[in-house]
């Protein structure tokens, strides 16, 4: 699974460590040391994954993620010294796909990289999955495209995985733990509130009135279910 990985890290020594580990696994690593350079490199070289430090000069990582989410669905793995749940949820709310706090093990970082690349590249090996249709919502697991009422919706890899899991079994009630397992496996560093953030973001994208969701409905005390939208119309 060779990939082009952009590393945006303002500490040159740390960036070099990440580069060595990436290259040891067969990846090509591009290094930048500020947020503006990260945005320029993403637009110029279109990498497969961005490893993004939050605390960077010129443009910080949160703003980089905010800008990128308006332009692409590039997978983003955030690195930060901030470790509170609020910081984690803020990063995910802005569109990050994973979040690793410092200090971290380089081996764990590589495991996260492998997981993200495996999820985002799965569409290249699947050829027979049909488009999943739930009312006016269409989820294509091959092209990883979401459309609602004929309008294409840009989703992060994490958001897409949640939606595709539910679209495969409409009307089924999923617990947060089940949705978490379907997207990230048994990752002890990610909480179930991650799913709440993904659902909140998806509602903003697919619902006519996000505060009164027709598709992504909450089942209080249990979790969420995806319906055809007729109940909320």
Short mmCIF file of C-alpha atoms in Angstrom, two decimals:
data_model
loop_
_atom_site.label_atom_id
_atom_site.label_comp_id
_atom_site.label_asym_id
_atom_site.label_seq_id
_atom_site.Cartn_x
_atom_site.Cartn_y
_atom_site.Cartn_z
CA UNK A 1 0.00 0.00 0.00
CA UNK A 2 2.51 2.61 -1.17
CA UNK A 3 1.20 6.14 -0.73
CA UNK A 4 2.23 9.75 -1.00
CA UNK A 5 1.97 11.23 2.50
CA UNK A 6 2.32 14.92 3.28
CA UNK A 7 3.68 15.63 6.78
CA UNK A 8 3.01 19.13 8.12
CA UNK A 9 5.06 19.40 11.33
CA UNK A 10 6.89 22.53 12.51
CA UNK A 11 9.48 20.56 14.50
CA UNK A 12 12.09 19.50 11.90
CA UNK A 13 13.42 16.66 14.08
CA UNK A 14 9.95 15.24 14.65
CA UNK A 15 9.11 15.60 10.97
CA UNK A 16 12.28 13.70 10.06
CA UNK A 17 11.39 10.85 12.42
CA UNK A 18 7.96 10.57 10.79
CA UNK A 19 9.54 10.66 7.34
CA UNK A 20 11.90 7.79 8.17
CA UNK A 21 9.09 5.61 9.50
CA UNK A 22 6.89 6.34 6.48
CA UNK A 23 9.66 5.51 4.05
CA UNK A 24 10.48 2.31 5.95
CA UNK A 25 6.94 1.18 5.08
CA UNK A 26 7.36 2.02 1.42
CA UNK A 27 5.59 5.40 1.39
CA UNK A 28 6.79 8.64 -0.17
CA UNK A 29 6.94 11.43 2.43
CA UNK A 30 6.74 15.15 1.67
CA UNK A 31 7.68 17.49 4.54
CA UNK A 32 6.49 21.04 5.21
CA UNK A 33 6.80 23.12 8.35
CA UNK A 34 3.93 25.62 8.30
CA UNK A 35 0.25 25.63 7.46
CA UNK A 36 0.47 27.77 4.36
CA UNK A 37 3.04 25.41 2.83
CA UNK A 38 0.76 22.48 3.71
CA UNK A 39 -2.13 23.98 1.77
CA UNK A 40 0.12 24.76 -1.19
CA UNK A 41 1.52 21.21 -1.28
CA UNK A 42 -1.92 19.60 -1.04
CA UNK A 43 -3.10 21.64 -4.02
CA UNK A 44 0.08 21.01 -5.99
CA UNK A 45 0.78 17.32 -5.36
CA UNK A 46 -2.60 15.90 -4.24
CA UNK A 47 -1.21 13.47 -1.62
CA UNK A 48 -3.04 10.37 -0.41
CA UNK A 49 -2.91 11.41 3.25
CA UNK A 50 -2.04 14.47 5.34
CA UNK A 51 -0.38 14.09 8.75
CA UNK A 52 -1.11 17.49 10.25
CA UNK A 53 0.32 19.09 13.40
CA UNK A 54 -2.15 21.47 15.07
CA UNK A 55 0.35 23.99 16.43
CA UNK A 56 2.11 25.46 13.39
CA UNK A 57 3.23 28.93 12.29
CA UNK A 58 1.60 31.10 9.59
CA UNK A 59 -1.61 29.03 9.47
CA UNK A 60 -2.37 26.60 12.28
CA UNK A 61 -3.52 23.03 11.71
CA UNK A 62 -7.14 23.66 12.62
CA UNK A 63 -7.42 26.38 9.98
CA UNK A 64 -5.65 24.16 7.46
CA UNK A 65 -8.22 21.44 8.09
CA UNK A 66 -11.08 23.95 7.86
CA UNK A 67 -9.87 25.20 4.46
CA UNK A 68 -9.17 21.71 3.09
CA UNK A 69 -12.63 20.46 3.95
CA UNK A 70 -14.07 23.09 1.63
CA UNK A 71 -11.87 21.81 -1.19
CA UNK A 72 -11.34 18.06 -0.87
CA UNK A 73 -11.95 14.86 1.07
CA UNK A 74 -8.23 14.23 1.65
CA UNK A 75 -7.80 12.01 4.76
CA UNK A 76 -6.32 14.03 7.63
CA UNK A 77 -4.56 12.64 10.69
CA UNK A 78 -4.07 15.38 13.29
CA UNK A 79 -1.16 15.49 15.74
CA UNK A 80 -1.38 17.68 18.82
CA UNK A 81 -0.15 18.23 22.35
CA UNK A 82 -3.71 19.11 23.33
CA UNK A 83 -5.36 16.10 24.91
CA UNK A 84 -8.78 17.18 26.20
CA UNK A 85 -11.95 15.68 24.77
CA UNK A 86 -13.05 19.16 23.66
CA UNK A 87 -9.92 19.52 21.53
CA UNK A 88 -10.46 16.07 20.02
CA UNK A 89 -14.06 16.85 19.11
CA UNK A 90 -13.09 20.23 17.67
CA UNK A 91 -10.57 18.57 15.36
CA UNK A 92 -13.12 15.98 14.25
CA UNK A 93 -15.80 18.63 13.82
CA UNK A 94 -13.51 20.48 11.41
CA UNK A 95 -13.15 17.31 9.36
CA UNK A 96 -10.11 15.46 10.70
CA UNK A 97 -10.38 11.69 10.27
CA UNK A 98 -8.19 10.72 13.20
CA UNK A 99 -6.46 12.45 16.11
CA UNK A 100 -3.24 11.44 17.89
CA UNK A 101 -1.96 13.23 20.98
CA UNK A 102 1.69 13.92 21.76
CA UNK A 103 3.83 12.26 22.92
CA UNK A 104 2.98 9.26 20.77
CA UNK A 105 4.73 6.13 19.62
CA UNK A 106 5.90 6.24 15.97
CA UNK A 107 4.66 2.65 15.68
CA UNK A 108 1.19 3.75 16.74
CA UNK A 109 1.33 6.61 14.23
CA UNK A 110 2.15 4.12 11.46
CA UNK A 111 -0.75 1.92 12.57
CA UNK A 112 -3.09 4.91 12.28
CA UNK A 113 -1.66 5.72 8.84
CA UNK A 114 -2.22 2.15 7.66
CA UNK A 115 -5.80 2.19 8.93
CA UNK A 116 -6.66 5.45 7.18
CA UNK A 117 -5.07 4.38 3.91
CA UNK A 118 -6.81 1.01 4.05
CA UNK A 119 -10.20 2.64 4.59
CA UNK A 120 -9.82 5.28 1.90
CA UNK A 121 -8.36 2.87 -0.67
CA UNK A 122 -10.89 0.08 -0.10
CA UNK A 123 -13.01 1.51 -2.91
CA UNK A 124 -10.29 0.59 -5.40
CA UNK A 125 -10.62 -3.13 -4.62
CA UNK A 126 -14.40 -3.40 -4.44
CA UNK A 127 -16.10 -3.92 -7.78
CA UNK A 128 -19.47 -5.53 -7.12
CA UNK A 129 -21.04 -3.44 -4.36
CA UNK A 130 -24.20 -1.74 -5.63
CA UNK A 131 -25.13 1.84 -4.92
CA UNK A 132 -26.99 1.89 -1.61
CA UNK A 133 -30.24 3.84 -1.94
CA UNK A 134 -32.33 4.99 0.99
CA UNK A 135 -35.09 7.29 -0.19
CA UNK A 136 -33.47 10.17 -2.09
CA UNK A 137 -30.11 9.36 -0.53
CA UNK A 138 -27.56 7.40 -2.60
CA UNK A 139 -24.29 6.03 -1.19
CA UNK A 140 -21.81 4.55 -3.66
CA UNK A 141 -19.26 2.38 -1.79
CA UNK A 142 -17.15 1.89 -4.93
CA UNK A 143 -16.62 5.53 -5.84
CA UNK A 144 -17.18 6.66 -2.22
CA UNK A 145 -19.69 9.22 -3.40
CA UNK A 146 -22.79 10.44 -1.56
CA UNK A 147 -25.73 12.12 -3.26
CA UNK A 148 -28.95 13.44 -1.78
CA UNK A 149 -31.80 14.47 -4.07
CA UNK A 150 -29.32 14.43 -6.98
CA UNK A 151 -26.86 16.73 -5.22
CA UNK A 152 -23.38 15.39 -4.51
CA UNK A 153 -22.22 15.78 -0.91
CA UNK A 154 -18.57 15.87 0.16
CA UNK A 155 -17.91 13.63 3.16
CA UNK A 156 -14.78 12.87 5.12
CA UNK A 157 -13.74 9.19 5.15
CA UNK A 158 -15.05 8.80 8.69
CA UNK A 159 -18.41 10.36 7.83
CA UNK A 160 -18.69 8.21 4.72
CA UNK A 161 -18.02 5.00 6.65
CA UNK A 162 -20.72 5.82 9.20
CA UNK A 163 -23.25 6.64 6.48
CA UNK A 164 -22.38 3.61 4.32
CA UNK A 165 -22.67 1.27 7.30
CA UNK A 166 -26.15 2.54 8.07
CA UNK A 167 -27.23 2.70 4.41
CA UNK A 168 -26.44 -1.00 4.05
CA UNK A 169 -29.14 -1.75 6.65
CA UNK A 170 -31.80 0.98 6.57
CA UNK A 171 -34.10 1.23 9.58
CA UNK A 172 -31.71 -0.77 11.74
CA UNK A 173 -30.85 0.91 15.01
CA UNK A 174 -27.08 1.11 15.48
CA UNK A 175 -25.45 1.83 18.81
CA UNK A 176 -22.53 4.25 18.87
CA UNK A 177 -20.24 1.37 19.75
CA UNK A 178 -21.38 -0.60 16.69
CA UNK A 179 -20.80 2.36 14.40
CA UNK A 180 -17.43 3.01 15.98
CA UNK A 181 -16.39 -0.61 15.45
CA UNK A 182 -17.51 -0.50 11.82
CA UNK A 183 -15.35 2.54 11.07
CA UNK A 184 -12.31 2.31 13.36
CA UNK A 185 -12.34 -1.11 14.96
CA UNK A 186 -11.36 -1.40 18.59
CA UNK A 187 -9.43 1.87 18.80
CA UNK A 188 -9.17 2.68 22.49
CA UNK A 189 -8.08 6.26 21.81
CA UNK A 190 -11.31 7.27 20.06
CA UNK A 191 -14.47 7.75 22.11
CA UNK A 192 -18.07 7.04 21.15
CA UNK A 193 -18.66 10.78 20.98
CA UNK A 194 -16.71 10.65 17.73
CA UNK A 195 -19.85 9.12 16.18
CA UNK A 196 -21.98 11.99 17.51
CA UNK A 197 -19.69 14.46 15.76
CA UNK A 198 -19.86 12.54 12.48
CA UNK A 199 -23.66 12.35 12.68
CA UNK A 200 -23.90 16.07 13.44
CA UNK A 201 -21.73 16.89 10.43
CA UNK A 202 -23.65 14.50 8.17
CA UNK A 203 -26.94 16.08 9.16
CA UNK A 204 -25.62 19.47 8.12
CA UNK A 205 -24.80 18.00 4.71
CA UNK A 206 -27.75 15.74 3.88
CA UNK A 207 -30.72 17.11 5.83
CA UNK A 208 -32.94 19.94 4.64
CA UNK A 209 -33.37 21.01 8.27
CA UNK A 210 -30.50 19.57 10.34
CA UNK A 211 -32.27 20.26 13.64
CA UNK A 212 -35.21 18.14 12.44
CA UNK A 213 -33.45 15.25 10.71
CA UNK A 214 -35.47 13.17 8.27
CA UNK A 215 -32.73 10.66 7.39
CA UNK A 216 -30.32 10.35 10.31
CA UNK A 217 -32.59 9.90 13.29
CA UNK A 218 -31.67 9.60 16.93
CA UNK A 219 -33.06 6.68 18.89
CA UNK A 220 -32.81 8.04 22.40
CA UNK A 221 -30.90 5.91 24.84
CA UNK A 222 -29.66 3.61 22.06
CA UNK A 223 -28.04 5.28 19.05
CA UNK A 224 -29.01 6.15 15.48
CA UNK A 225 -30.87 4.78 12.47
CA UNK A 226 -31.04 5.79 8.82
CA UNK A 227 -34.51 6.03 7.26
CA UNK A 228 -35.81 6.91 3.80
CA UNK A 229 -36.63 10.43 4.92
CA UNK A 230 -40.39 10.10 4.72
CA UNK A 231 -40.96 10.33 8.48
CA UNK A 232 -39.42 13.76 8.74
CA UNK A 233 -41.09 15.32 5.69
#
